[in-house]
Coordinates of C-alpha atoms and ligand atoms in Angstrom, one line a residue:
M8 CA 72.9 -57.3 9.7
T9 CA 71.5 -60.7 10.5
H10 CA 73.6 -63.8 10.1
N11 CA 70.5 -66.0 10.1
V12 CA 71.2 -68.4 7.3
F13 CA 67.5 -68.4 6.4
A14 CA 67.9 -64.7 5.3
A15 CA 70.3 -65.9 2.5
I16 CA 67.9 -68.8 1.6
Q17 CA 65.0 -66.4 1.6
T18 CA 66.7 -64.1 -1.0
N19 CA 66.8 -67.0 -3.4
L20 CA 63.2 -68.1 -2.6
K21 CA 62.0 -64.6 -3.4
H22 CA 64.1 -64.4 -6.5
H23 CA 62.6 -67.7 -7.7
A24 CA 59.1 -66.9 -6.3
E25 CA 57.2 -68.4 -9.3
R26 CA 59.5 -71.3 -10.0
T27 CA 58.8 -74.8 -8.6
L28 CA 61.7 -75.5 -6.3
L29 CA 60.5 -78.6 -4.5
T30 CA 58.9 -81.4 -6.4
I31 CA 57.8 -84.6 -4.5
P32 CA 56.9 -87.1 -7.3
N33 CA 53.2 -88.1 -6.9
G34 CA 53.0 -85.4 -4.2
R35 CA 53.2 -81.7 -3.7
Q36 CA 55.1 -79.1 -5.7
L37 CA 56.2 -75.9 -3.9
T38 CA 57.5 -72.7 -5.5
G39 CA 60.0 -70.4 -4.0
S40 CA 57.1 -68.2 -2.7
D41 CA 55.3 -71.2 -1.3
L42 CA 58.4 -72.3 0.7
D43 CA 58.8 -68.7 2.0
R44 CA 55.2 -68.2 2.9
E45 CA 54.5 -71.7 4.3
S46 CA 57.7 -71.5 6.5
A47 CA 56.6 -68.0 7.7
I48 CA 53.1 -69.4 8.6
L49 CA 54.6 -72.3 10.5
A50 CA 57.3 -70.2 12.2
G51 CA 54.6 -67.8 13.4
A52 CA 52.5 -70.7 14.7
L53 CA 55.5 -72.2 16.6
M54 CA 56.4 -68.8 18.1
E55 CA 52.8 -68.4 19.3
L56 CA 53.2 -71.8 21.0
G57 CA 56.1 -70.1 22.9
L58 CA 59.1 -71.1 20.8
E59 CA 61.9 -68.6 21.3
A60 CA 65.3 -68.1 19.6
G61 CA 67.8 -70.7 20.9
D62 CA 65.2 -73.2 21.9
R63 CA 65.8 -76.8 20.6
V64 CA 63.3 -78.3 18.2
S65 CA 63.9 -82.1 17.8
A66 CA 62.2 -83.9 15.0
Q67 CA 61.9 -87.6 14.2
I68 CA 59.7 -87.5 11.1
E69 CA 59.5 -89.0 7.7
K70 CA 61.0 -87.2 4.7
G71 CA 58.6 -85.0 2.8
W72 CA 57.5 -81.4 2.0
M73 CA 56.5 -80.7 5.7
N74 CA 60.0 -81.8 6.8
V75 CA 61.5 -79.1 4.5
V76 CA 59.0 -76.4 5.6
L77 CA 59.6 -77.3 9.3
Y78 CA 63.4 -77.0 8.9
L79 CA 63.0 -73.6 7.3
A80 CA 60.5 -72.5 9.9
V81 CA 62.8 -73.4 12.7
L82 CA 65.7 -71.6 11.1
R83 CA 63.7 -68.4 10.5
S84 CA 62.4 -68.4 14.1
G85 CA 65.9 -68.5 15.4
A86 CA 65.4 -71.8 17.1
V87 CA 67.8 -74.8 16.9
Y88 CA 67.0 -77.7 14.6
L89 CA 67.7 -81.2 15.9
P90 CA 66.9 -83.9 13.3
L91 CA 66.8 -87.5 14.4
N92 CA 67.1 -90.7 12.4
S93 CA 63.6 -92.3 12.0
A94 CA 65.1 -95.7 12.8
Y95 CA 66.1 -94.6 16.4
T96 CA 64.3 -96.6 19.1
N97 CA 62.4 -94.8 22.0
S98 CA 65.3 -95.3 24.3
E99 CA 67.7 -93.7 21.9
I100 CA 65.3 -90.8 21.4
E101 CA 64.9 -90.4 25.1
Y102 CA 68.6 -89.6 25.5
F103 CA 68.6 -87.0 22.7
V104 CA 65.5 -85.1 23.8
T105 CA 66.5 -85.0 27.5
D106 CA 70.2 -84.1 26.8
A107 CA 69.2 -81.3 24.4
E108 CA 66.3 -80.2 26.6
S109 CA 64.0 -79.9 23.6
K110 CA 61.3 -77.3 23.9
L111 CA 59.4 -78.9 21.1
H112 CA 59.6 -82.4 19.7
I113 CA 57.8 -83.6 16.6
C114 CA 57.2 -87.3 15.9
S115 CA 54.7 -89.8 14.6
S116 CA 51.6 -90.3 16.8
D117 CA 52.6 -93.8 17.9
R118 CA 55.8 -92.4 19.5
A119 CA 54.2 -89.3 21.1
E120 CA 53.2 -90.9 24.4
H121 CA 56.7 -92.0 25.2
V122 CA 58.1 -88.6 24.5
E123 CA 55.4 -86.9 26.5
S124 CA 56.4 -89.0 29.5
L125 CA 59.7 -87.1 29.4
R126 CA 57.9 -84.0 30.6
S127 CA 58.7 -85.2 34.1
Q128 CA 62.3 -84.3 33.3
I129 CA 61.7 -81.4 30.9
P130 CA 58.6 -79.6 32.2
E131 CA 58.5 -77.2 29.2
L132 CA 58.5 -79.9 26.6
Q133 CA 55.7 -79.7 24.0
V134 CA 55.0 -82.6 21.5
L135 CA 53.4 -82.3 18.1
T136 CA 52.7 -85.2 15.8
L137 CA 53.1 -85.7 12.1
D138 CA 51.9 -88.8 10.2
D139 CA 52.0 -88.3 6.4
E140 CA 49.6 -85.5 5.8
S141 CA 47.9 -85.5 9.3
G142 CA 48.8 -84.9 12.9
T143 CA 48.8 -82.0 15.4
L144 CA 51.6 -80.2 13.5
I145 CA 49.5 -80.2 10.3
D146 CA 46.4 -79.0 12.4
L147 CA 48.5 -76.2 13.8
F148 CA 49.8 -75.2 10.4
D149 CA 46.3 -75.4 8.7
A150 CA 44.8 -73.3 11.5
A151 CA 47.5 -70.6 11.2
K152 CA 47.0 -70.7 7.4
T153 CA 43.3 -70.2 7.7
S154 CA 43.6 -67.4 10.3
G155 CA 45.5 -65.4 7.7
H156 CA 48.0 -64.2 10.4
M157 CA 51.4 -64.3 9.0
S158 CA 54.6 -62.7 10.3
D159 CA 57.3 -62.3 7.7
E160 CA 59.9 -62.0 10.5
V161 CA 63.2 -63.6 10.2
V162 CA 64.6 -63.6 13.8
S163 CA 68.0 -62.0 13.8
R164 CA 70.9 -64.2 14.7
A165 CA 74.6 -63.7 15.2
A166 CA 77.1 -65.6 13.1
H167 CA 78.0 -67.9 16.0
D168 CA 74.5 -68.5 17.2
L169 CA 73.3 -72.1 16.9
A170 CA 71.3 -73.2 13.8
S171 CA 71.4 -76.9 14.6
I172 CA 72.5 -79.6 16.9
I173 CA 73.3 -83.0 15.3
Y174 CA 74.2 -85.9 17.6
T175 CA 77.1 -88.1 16.7
S176 CA 78.1 -91.1 18.7
G177 CA 81.5 -91.5 20.2
T178 CA 84.1 -94.2 20.9
T179 CA 83.4 -93.8 24.6
G180 CA 80.3 -92.9 26.4
K181 CA 77.1 -91.3 25.1
P182 CA 76.4 -89.5 21.8
K183 CA 77.6 -85.9 21.7
G184 CA 75.6 -83.0 20.2
A185 CA 77.6 -81.2 17.6
M186 CA 76.7 -77.5 17.8
I187 CA 76.5 -76.1 14.2
T188 CA 76.2 -72.3 13.8
H189 CA 74.5 -70.1 11.1
S190 CA 78.0 -69.1 9.9
N191 CA 79.1 -72.8 9.6
L192 CA 76.1 -73.5 7.3
A193 CA 76.7 -70.5 5.2
A194 CA 80.4 -71.1 4.9
N195 CA 79.8 -74.7 3.8
A196 CA 77.2 -73.9 1.2
N197 CA 79.3 -71.1 -0.2
M198 CA 82.4 -73.2 -0.5
L199 CA 80.5 -76.0 -2.2
T200 CA 78.7 -73.6 -4.5
E201 CA 82.1 -72.4 -5.7
A202 CA 83.8 -75.8 -5.9
W203 CA 81.0 -77.6 -7.7
A204 CA 79.8 -74.5 -9.7
Y205 CA 76.4 -75.2 -8.3
S206 CA 73.7 -72.8 -9.7
S207 CA 70.0 -72.2 -10.0
D208 CA 70.3 -74.1 -13.3
D209 CA 71.0 -77.3 -11.4
V210 CA 68.2 -79.8 -10.6
L211 CA 69.0 -81.8 -7.5
L212 CA 68.0 -85.4 -7.3
H213 CA 67.5 -85.7 -3.5
A214 CA 67.4 -89.3 -2.3
L215 CA 69.3 -89.0 1.0
P216 CA 67.7 -88.9 4.4
L217 CA 67.0 -85.4 5.8
F218 CA 68.3 -86.2 9.3
H219 CA 72.0 -86.1 8.6
V220 CA 74.5 -83.6 7.5
H221 CA 74.8 -85.1 4.0
G222 CA 71.1 -84.8 3.0
L223 CA 70.4 -81.7 5.0
F224 CA 73.3 -79.3 4.9
V225 CA 75.1 -80.5 1.8
A226 CA 72.2 -81.5 -0.5
L227 CA 69.2 -79.5 0.6
N228 CA 71.1 -76.4 1.7
L229 CA 73.1 -76.2 -1.5
A230 CA 69.9 -76.2 -3.6
L231 CA 68.1 -73.7 -1.3
M232 CA 71.1 -71.4 -1.1
N233 CA 71.2 -71.3 -4.9
G234 CA 67.5 -71.1 -5.7
G235 CA 67.9 -74.4 -7.5
P236 CA 65.0 -76.9 -8.0
M237 CA 65.0 -80.3 -6.4
I238 CA 63.2 -83.5 -6.9
M239 CA 62.8 -85.1 -3.5
L240 CA 62.3 -88.9 -3.2
P241 CA 61.3 -90.4 0.2
K242 CA 64.4 -92.6 0.1
F243 CA 66.9 -94.2 -2.2
D244 CA 64.9 -96.6 -4.5
P245 CA 66.6 -97.4 -7.8
D246 CA 63.3 -97.5 -9.7
L247 CA 62.3 -94.0 -8.5
V248 CA 65.8 -92.7 -8.9
L249 CA 66.0 -94.0 -12.5
S250 CA 62.6 -92.6 -13.3
V251 CA 63.5 -89.0 -12.4
M252 CA 67.2 -89.0 -13.4
P253 CA 66.4 -87.7 -16.9
S254 CA 65.1 -84.5 -15.3
A255 CA 68.0 -84.0 -12.9
T256 CA 71.5 -82.7 -13.2
V257 CA 73.2 -83.4 -9.8
M258 CA 72.9 -86.3 -7.3
M259 CA 74.6 -86.7 -4.0
G260 CA 74.8 -90.1 -2.4
V261 CA 76.7 -92.5 -0.2
P262 CA 78.7 -95.3 -2.0
T263 CA 75.8 -97.8 -1.5
F264 CA 73.7 -95.6 -3.9
Y265 CA 76.3 -96.1 -6.6
T266 CA 76.9 -99.8 -6.1
R267 CA 73.1 -100.3 -6.2
L268 CA 72.8 -98.3 -9.4
L269 CA 75.6 -100.3 -11.0
A270 CA 73.8 -103.5 -10.1
D271 CA 70.8 -102.3 -12.2
S272 CA 71.3 -102.9 -15.9
R273 CA 68.9 -100.0 -16.8
F274 CA 71.6 -97.6 -15.4
D275 CA 73.8 -96.7 -18.3
R276 CA 75.3 -93.9 -20.5
Q277 CA 71.8 -93.0 -21.8
S278 CA 69.9 -93.0 -18.5
S279 CA 72.6 -91.0 -16.8
G280 CA 73.2 -88.8 -19.8
H281 CA 71.4 -85.7 -18.5
M282 CA 73.4 -85.6 -15.3
R283 CA 76.2 -83.2 -14.9
L284 CA 77.6 -84.4 -11.6
F285 CA 77.4 -87.5 -9.3
I286 CA 78.9 -86.8 -5.9
S287 CA 79.8 -89.4 -3.3
G288 CA 80.7 -89.1 0.4
S289 CA 80.1 -90.1 4.0
A290 CA 82.1 -93.4 3.5
P291 CA 85.0 -94.5 1.4
L292 CA 84.1 -95.0 -2.3
L293 CA 86.0 -98.1 -3.5
V294 CA 88.3 -97.5 -6.5
E295 CA 86.6 -100.4 -8.2
T296 CA 83.2 -98.8 -7.8
S297 CA 84.5 -95.5 -9.2
D298 CA 86.1 -97.3 -12.2
D299 CA 83.1 -99.4 -12.9
F300 CA 80.9 -96.3 -12.8
F301 CA 83.2 -94.5 -15.2
D302 CA 83.2 -97.5 -17.6
R303 CA 79.3 -97.7 -17.4
T304 CA 78.5 -94.0 -17.7
G305 CA 81.6 -92.2 -19.0
Q306 CA 81.4 -90.0 -15.9
R307 CA 83.8 -90.0 -12.9
I308 CA 82.0 -89.8 -9.5
L309 CA 83.3 -86.8 -7.6
E310 CA 84.3 -87.9 -4.1
R311 CA 84.3 -85.5 -1.3
Y312 CA 85.0 -85.8 2.5
G313 CA 83.4 -84.4 5.5
M314 CA 81.9 -85.0 8.9
T315 CA 79.1 -83.8 11.1
E316 CA 81.4 -81.5 13.1
T317 CA 82.8 -79.8 10.1
G318 CA 80.5 -80.2 7.2
M319 CA 82.5 -80.7 4.1
S320 CA 86.3 -80.2 4.2
C321 CA 87.8 -81.7 1.0
S322 CA 86.5 -82.4 -2.5
N323 CA 87.9 -83.7 -5.8
P324 CA 87.9 -80.9 -8.4
L325 CA 84.9 -80.3 -10.7
H326 CA 87.4 -79.6 -13.5
G327 CA 90.7 -81.5 -13.5
D328 CA 91.8 -84.7 -12.0
R329 CA 89.1 -86.5 -10.1
R330 CA 91.2 -89.1 -8.4
A331 CA 89.7 -92.4 -7.4
G332 CA 90.8 -93.4 -3.9
S333 CA 91.3 -89.7 -2.9
V334 CA 88.9 -87.1 -1.5
G335 CA 90.8 -84.3 -3.3
P336 CA 92.3 -81.0 -2.0
P337 CA 90.8 -79.0 0.8
L338 CA 87.8 -76.8 -0.2
P339 CA 88.2 -73.1 -0.6
G340 CA 88.7 -71.5 2.9
V341 CA 89.7 -74.9 4.5
D342 CA 93.2 -75.7 5.9
V343 CA 94.3 -79.3 6.5
R344 CA 97.4 -80.8 8.1
I345 CA 98.6 -84.3 8.8
I346 CA 100.0 -84.8 12.3
G347 CA 102.4 -87.6 13.5
E348 CA 102.4 -89.4 16.8
D349 CA 104.8 -86.8 18.3
G350 CA 102.4 -84.0 17.5
D351 CA 104.4 -82.5 14.6
E352 CA 103.2 -82.0 11.1
L353 CA 104.3 -84.8 8.8
P354 CA 106.0 -84.5 5.4
R355 CA 103.8 -85.0 2.3
G356 CA 103.0 -88.6 1.6
E357 CA 103.2 -89.9 5.2
I358 CA 100.2 -91.3 7.1
G359 CA 99.0 -89.4 10.2
A360 CA 96.1 -87.8 12.0
L361 CA 94.0 -85.4 9.8
E362 CA 93.2 -82.0 11.4
V363 CA 91.1 -79.3 9.7
K364 CA 90.5 -75.6 10.2
G365 CA 88.1 -73.1 8.8
E366 CA 84.8 -71.2 9.1
H367 CA 83.0 -74.5 8.5
V368 CA 84.2 -76.1 11.8
F369 CA 81.5 -76.4 14.5
K370 CA 81.4 -74.5 17.7
G371 CA 81.8 -77.5 20.1
Y372 CA 79.8 -80.3 21.7
W373 CA 76.6 -79.4 23.5
K374 CA 77.2 -79.1 27.3
L375 CA 80.6 -80.9 27.0
P376 CA 83.3 -78.2 27.2
E377 CA 86.0 -80.6 28.3
K378 CA 85.3 -83.0 25.4
T379 CA 85.3 -80.1 23.0
A380 CA 88.6 -78.8 24.4
S381 CA 90.2 -82.3 24.0
E382 CA 89.2 -82.5 20.3
F383 CA 90.7 -79.1 19.3
K384 CA 94.2 -77.8 19.2
G385 CA 93.6 -74.1 19.0
D386 CA 91.5 -73.6 15.9
W387 CA 92.5 -77.0 14.5
F388 CA 89.9 -79.8 14.9
I389 CA 91.1 -83.4 15.2
T390 CA 88.9 -85.4 12.9
G391 CA 89.8 -88.8 14.1
D392 CA 90.6 -89.9 10.5
M393 CA 94.0 -91.1 9.3
A394 CA 95.1 -89.6 6.0
T395 CA 97.9 -88.6 3.7
L396 CA 98.5 -85.5 1.7
S397 CA 100.1 -85.8 -1.7
E398 CA 102.7 -83.5 -3.1
D399 CA 100.0 -81.8 -5.2
G400 CA 97.7 -81.3 -2.2
Y401 CA 95.2 -84.2 -2.5
V402 CA 94.0 -85.8 0.7
S403 CA 93.5 -89.6 0.9
I404 CA 91.6 -91.0 3.9
V405 CA 93.4 -94.3 4.7
G406 CA 91.8 -95.3 8.0
R407 CA 90.3 -94.1 11.3
D408 CA 91.9 -93.4 14.6
K409 CA 88.5 -94.1 16.1
D410 CA 86.7 -97.4 16.7
L411 CA 83.9 -96.7 14.2
I412 CA 82.0 -98.7 11.6
I413 CA 80.4 -97.0 8.6
S414 CA 77.6 -99.0 7.1
G415 CA 75.7 -97.6 4.2
G416 CA 77.0 -94.1 5.2
L417 CA 75.7 -94.4 8.7
N418 CA 78.1 -94.3 11.6
I419 CA 78.0 -97.0 14.2
Y420 CA 80.1 -97.0 17.3
P421 CA 80.9 -100.6 18.4
K422 CA 80.9 -99.4 22.1
E423 CA 77.2 -98.7 22.0
I424 CA 76.4 -102.3 20.8
E425 CA 79.0 -103.8 23.2
D426 CA 77.4 -102.0 26.1
V427 CA 74.0 -103.6 25.3
L428 CA 75.5 -107.0 24.8
N429 CA 77.6 -106.9 28.0
D430 CA 74.4 -106.2 29.9
Q431 CA 72.8 -109.4 28.9
G432 CA 72.8 -112.4 31.2
G433 CA 75.4 -115.0 30.4
V434 CA 77.6 -112.6 28.3
V435 CA 81.1 -112.4 29.7
E436 CA 82.4 -110.0 27.2
S437 CA 81.9 -108.9 23.6
A438 CA 83.7 -107.2 20.7
V439 CA 81.9 -105.7 17.7
V440 CA 83.8 -105.2 14.5
G441 CA 83.0 -104.0 10.9
V442 CA 84.1 -106.1 8.0
P443 CA 83.7 -105.7 4.2
H444 CA 80.0 -105.8 3.0
P445 CA 79.1 -105.8 -0.7
D446 CA 76.1 -103.5 -0.2
F447 CA 76.8 -101.4 2.9
G448 CA 80.6 -101.1 2.6
E449 CA 80.9 -102.5 6.1
G450 CA 78.7 -105.0 7.9
I451 CA 78.6 -105.7 11.7
V452 CA 80.0 -108.8 13.3
A453 CA 79.4 -109.5 17.1
V454 CA 82.0 -111.7 18.7
L455 CA 81.1 -112.9 22.2
V456 CA 82.4 -114.8 25.1
G457 CA 79.7 -116.5 27.3
E458 CA 79.5 -118.4 30.5
Q459 CA 77.9 -121.2 28.5
E460 CA 76.5 -121.5 25.0
L461 CA 74.8 -118.2 24.2
D462 CA 71.3 -117.8 22.7
M463 CA 72.2 -115.5 19.8
A464 CA 68.5 -115.0 18.8
A465 CA 67.8 -113.6 22.3
L466 CA 70.9 -111.3 22.0
E467 CA 69.7 -110.1 18.6
S468 CA 66.3 -109.2 20.1
A469 CA 67.9 -107.4 23.0
C470 CA 69.8 -105.3 20.5
R471 CA 66.7 -104.6 18.4
E472 CA 64.8 -103.4 21.4
K473 CA 67.5 -100.9 22.4
L474 CA 69.1 -99.9 19.1
A475 CA 68.1 -98.7 15.7
G476 CA 67.9 -101.6 13.2
F477 CA 71.0 -100.6 11.2
K478 CA 73.1 -101.1 14.4
V479 CA 72.0 -104.7 14.9
P480 CA 74.9 -107.1 14.1
R481 CA 74.3 -109.3 11.1
R482 CA 76.7 -112.1 12.1
W483 CA 77.1 -113.6 15.6
V484 CA 80.1 -115.6 16.8
Q485 CA 81.0 -117.2 20.1
L486 CA 84.6 -117.7 21.2
Q487 CA 86.3 -119.1 24.3
A488 CA 88.2 -115.9 24.7
L489 CA 88.8 -112.6 22.8
P490 CA 92.3 -112.1 21.4
R491 CA 94.2 -109.6 23.5
N492 CA 97.7 -108.0 23.2
T493 CA 100.2 -108.0 26.1
M494 CA 98.5 -104.8 27.4
G495 CA 95.2 -106.7 27.7
K496 CA 93.6 -104.7 24.9
V497 CA 91.2 -106.6 22.5
Q498 CA 92.9 -107.0 19.1
K499 CA 90.0 -106.0 16.9
N500 CA 92.3 -106.1 13.9
L501 CA 92.7 -109.9 14.3
L502 CA 88.9 -110.3 14.6
R503 CA 88.4 -108.2 11.4
D504 CA 90.8 -110.5 9.6
D505 CA 89.2 -113.7 10.9
Y506 CA 85.7 -112.7 9.9
A507 CA 86.6 -110.6 6.8
N508 CA 84.6 -113.0 4.5
S509 CA 81.4 -113.0 6.6
F510 CA 79.4 -111.2 4.0
S511 CA 81.1 -112.1 0.8
Ligands
MLC879 C1 69.1 -99.6 6.4 N1 69.5 -100.8 7.0 C2 70.9 -100.7 7.1 C3 71.2 -99.5 6.6 N2 70.1 -98.8 6.2 N3 71.7 -101.6 7.6 C4 73.0 -101.3 7.6 N4 73.5 -100.1 7.2 C5 72.6 -99.1 6.7 N5 73.0 -97.9 6.3 C6 68.7 -102.0 7.3 C7 67.5 -101.7 8.2 O1 67.8 -101.8 9.5 C8 66.6 -102.8 7.7 O2 66.9 -104.0 8.3 C9 66.9 -103.0 6.2 O3 68.3 -102.5 6.1 C10 66.0 -102.3 5.3 O4 65.9 -100.9 5.7 P1 65.6 -99.8 4.7 O5 65.5 -98.5 5.4 O6 64.6 -100.2 3.7 O7 67.0 -99.7 4.0 P2 67.4 -99.1 2.6 O8 66.4 -98.2 2.1 O9 68.0 -100.2 1.8 O10 68.6 -98.1 3.1 C11 69.9 -98.3 2.8 C12 70.5 -96.9 2.5 C13 70.2 -95.9 3.6 C14 72.0 -97.0 2.2 C15 69.8 -96.4 1.2 O11 70.8 -96.5 4.8 C16 70.7 -94.5 3.4 O12 70.1 -93.7 2.8 N6 71.9 -94.2 3.9 C17 72.5 -92.9 3.9 C18 72.9 -92.4 5.2 C19 73.4 -91.0 5.3 O13 72.7 -90.1 4.9 N7 74.6 -90.8 5.8 C20 75.2 -89.5 5.9 C21 75.7 -89.2 7.3 S1 76.4 -87.6 7.3 P3 66.1 -104.6 9.5 O14 66.7 -106.0 9.8 O15 66.3 -103.7 10.7 O16 64.7 -104.6 9.1 C22 78.1 -87.9 7.2 C23 79.0 -86.8 6.9 C24 79.4 -86.8 5.5 O17 78.5 -89.0 7.2 O18 80.5 -86.8 5.1 O19 78.4 -86.9 4.7
AMP880 P1 79.7 -88.5 10.5 O1 80.2 -88.5 11.9 O2 78.4 -89.3 10.3 O3 79.6 -87.1 10.1 O4 80.8 -89.2 9.7 C1 82.0 -88.6 9.4 C2 83.0 -89.7 9.0 O5 82.7 -90.3 7.8 C3 84.4 -89.1 8.8 O6 85.1 -88.8 10.0 C4 85.0 -90.2 7.9 O7 85.5 -91.2 8.8 C5 83.8 -90.7 7.1 N1 83.8 -90.2 5.8 C6 83.1 -89.2 5.2 N2 83.3 -89.0 3.9 C7 84.3 -89.9 3.6 C8 85.0 -90.3 2.4 N3 84.7 -89.7 1.2 N4 85.9 -91.2 2.5 C9 86.2 -91.9 3.6 N5 85.5 -91.6 4.8 C10 84.6 -90.7 4.8

C-alpha cells in the first residue's frame, strides 16, 4: 500500500469528479477530475524531463491554479515540494536552491537567469518559468496536454518518505529545511478534519499564501483531503474577501486578517453570517481582537497553534469553550508537556518550555543531523515556545524561548537582519527587536551603534537588497552603546520596552 498523500487526495478528487473544487474569482474553475487529470499531465511531463522520486522541486511563483496543479503533480510524482516566499530576494533564493540541491526550480522569467547561474554548483538543475498564464512551465504543460500522453501513475511512497521541505530561519546561522513526510501531512489533515468537523460540505475561503505551512498544509490540504470546494484569492484583500464571504463557510487566517476585517465597517453579523468557522493561527491573537470580533459577528474566532516543523499541535474546540488567549488542548493524537529549567515536567499552571510529540512531528532538518538531535528529546520535539497548561488541559503560549519576531504571521529572525547590518561600513554593532504593531502584531526596530552618525537610508537600502521586504526594519535608532547585562549579553528586553510605542 502506498503512503503517498496524493493517493488520499485523489480518492476525493475522483469522488467529486464533476464538482468544481477550485474557483479562482475572475479566473479558472477546476473540478475534481480536472485537478486529477491536469496534475497527472504535468507529473508525466516533469518525469519525462527526468524528475525522479525524492528529487527536490523548488518553486517561487505567484498563487493561482497552476500553483495548485504543480503542488499536486510534485506529490504524485514522488518528488519533494519546496515552496518559497515570492518576496525572497535572489540572494535568499540562492541559498535555498543550493542547500536543497533542487533538481527543478520554477520562477518568474525575470528571476530565471540568476537561478540558471547556480548550475555551476548544481549541474543537474533545470529551470522552468511561470508568469501568470505563460512561461516554459505552461508550454511544457500545454504540449503534454496536446500530445494526449497521460500516465495515471501515483508514485509509491513510504510513510516516512519526504513530501516537502520548508525552510525556517533560526536564531543562529542559516535557515534550516524542515523535512515533512507523507505521513506528517496525512496525520495533520486527519486530526484537523476530526477537530474542526471539516467535510466536503465546507467551502474554504483561501486568502493565505501557498508557500507556508498555514496556506498549504492546513488550508489547501484540508479542503483537498475532504473533497471540499475552495475559493482561492491571490492574496488577502478585504474587498475580495468580503465579496466572496457569502459563498464560503470556513476561513483560515493570521491575526492581521482579522484586525483588517474589523477595521472595515462592511464586516458585520450579516456579511459573516454564512460562515461556520473563522480560524486564526501563526501568531498570537490578541484577546481584544477576539472579543471585538465576537461583539461584531456573534462568532468566536477559533485559535489554534502550530509550526512548520510540526504542522498543527493544539486547537480550541469546535464545540465547547473557545478561550481567548489560549490555543486550546492538544489535537487528537498529539501529546504536549511543559518542561522547567531543570528538565523536569512542571505542574499545571507553571510557565515552561513547550514540547510536543505525535505523528505530525517532522523527520528532522535537511542535512543537519546534529541540529535535529539537539531539538529532540527522544520523540519529543522542543518547540522553542514558552507555555502553560491549565488544569483542564488548555495550552496558552506566553512567549518564546527563541529570538524571533512574528510580523503579519511571517517569522523573522533578528540575527539575519543583524548580520546584514553588521556587514555595513561604519556599523559597530546592531540589535533588532520586535515591538507591538497595530497591523502586523509586531513591527521591526533596528537599534545601531556607529563609528559616527549613520546613514539610515543607506542601511535600509542594504537590507532591501539582501532581504525580503517584510524583513526590512521600519524604525531606525542610533545609540552610543547597546544595553548589556553583566555577562555582556545585549538586553533586548530593555530595547523592546524603550521602543514599545514606535508604531502606536
Ligand atoms: C507584507 N509586508 C509585510 C508583511 N507582509 N511587512 C511586515 N510583515 C508582513 N507580514 C510589507 C511588504 O514588504 C510591503 O512593504 C508592504 O507590506 C506591502 O506588501 P503586500 O504584499 O501588499 O502586503 P499585504 O498584502 O498587506 O500582506 C500582509 C499580509 C501577508 C499579512 C496579508 O503578509 C500575509 O498574507 N501573511 C500571512 C503569512 C503566513 O501565511 N504565515 C504562516 C506561516 S506558517 P515594502 O516596503 O517592502 O514595499 C506558520 C505555522 C502556523 O507560522 O502556525 O501557521
Ligand atoms: P513557523 O516557524 O513559521 O512555522 O512559526 C511557528 C511559530 O509561530 C510557533 O513556534 C509560535 O511561536 C508561533 N505561533 C503559531 N501559532 C501561534 C498562536 N496561535 N499563538 C502564538 N504563537 C503562535
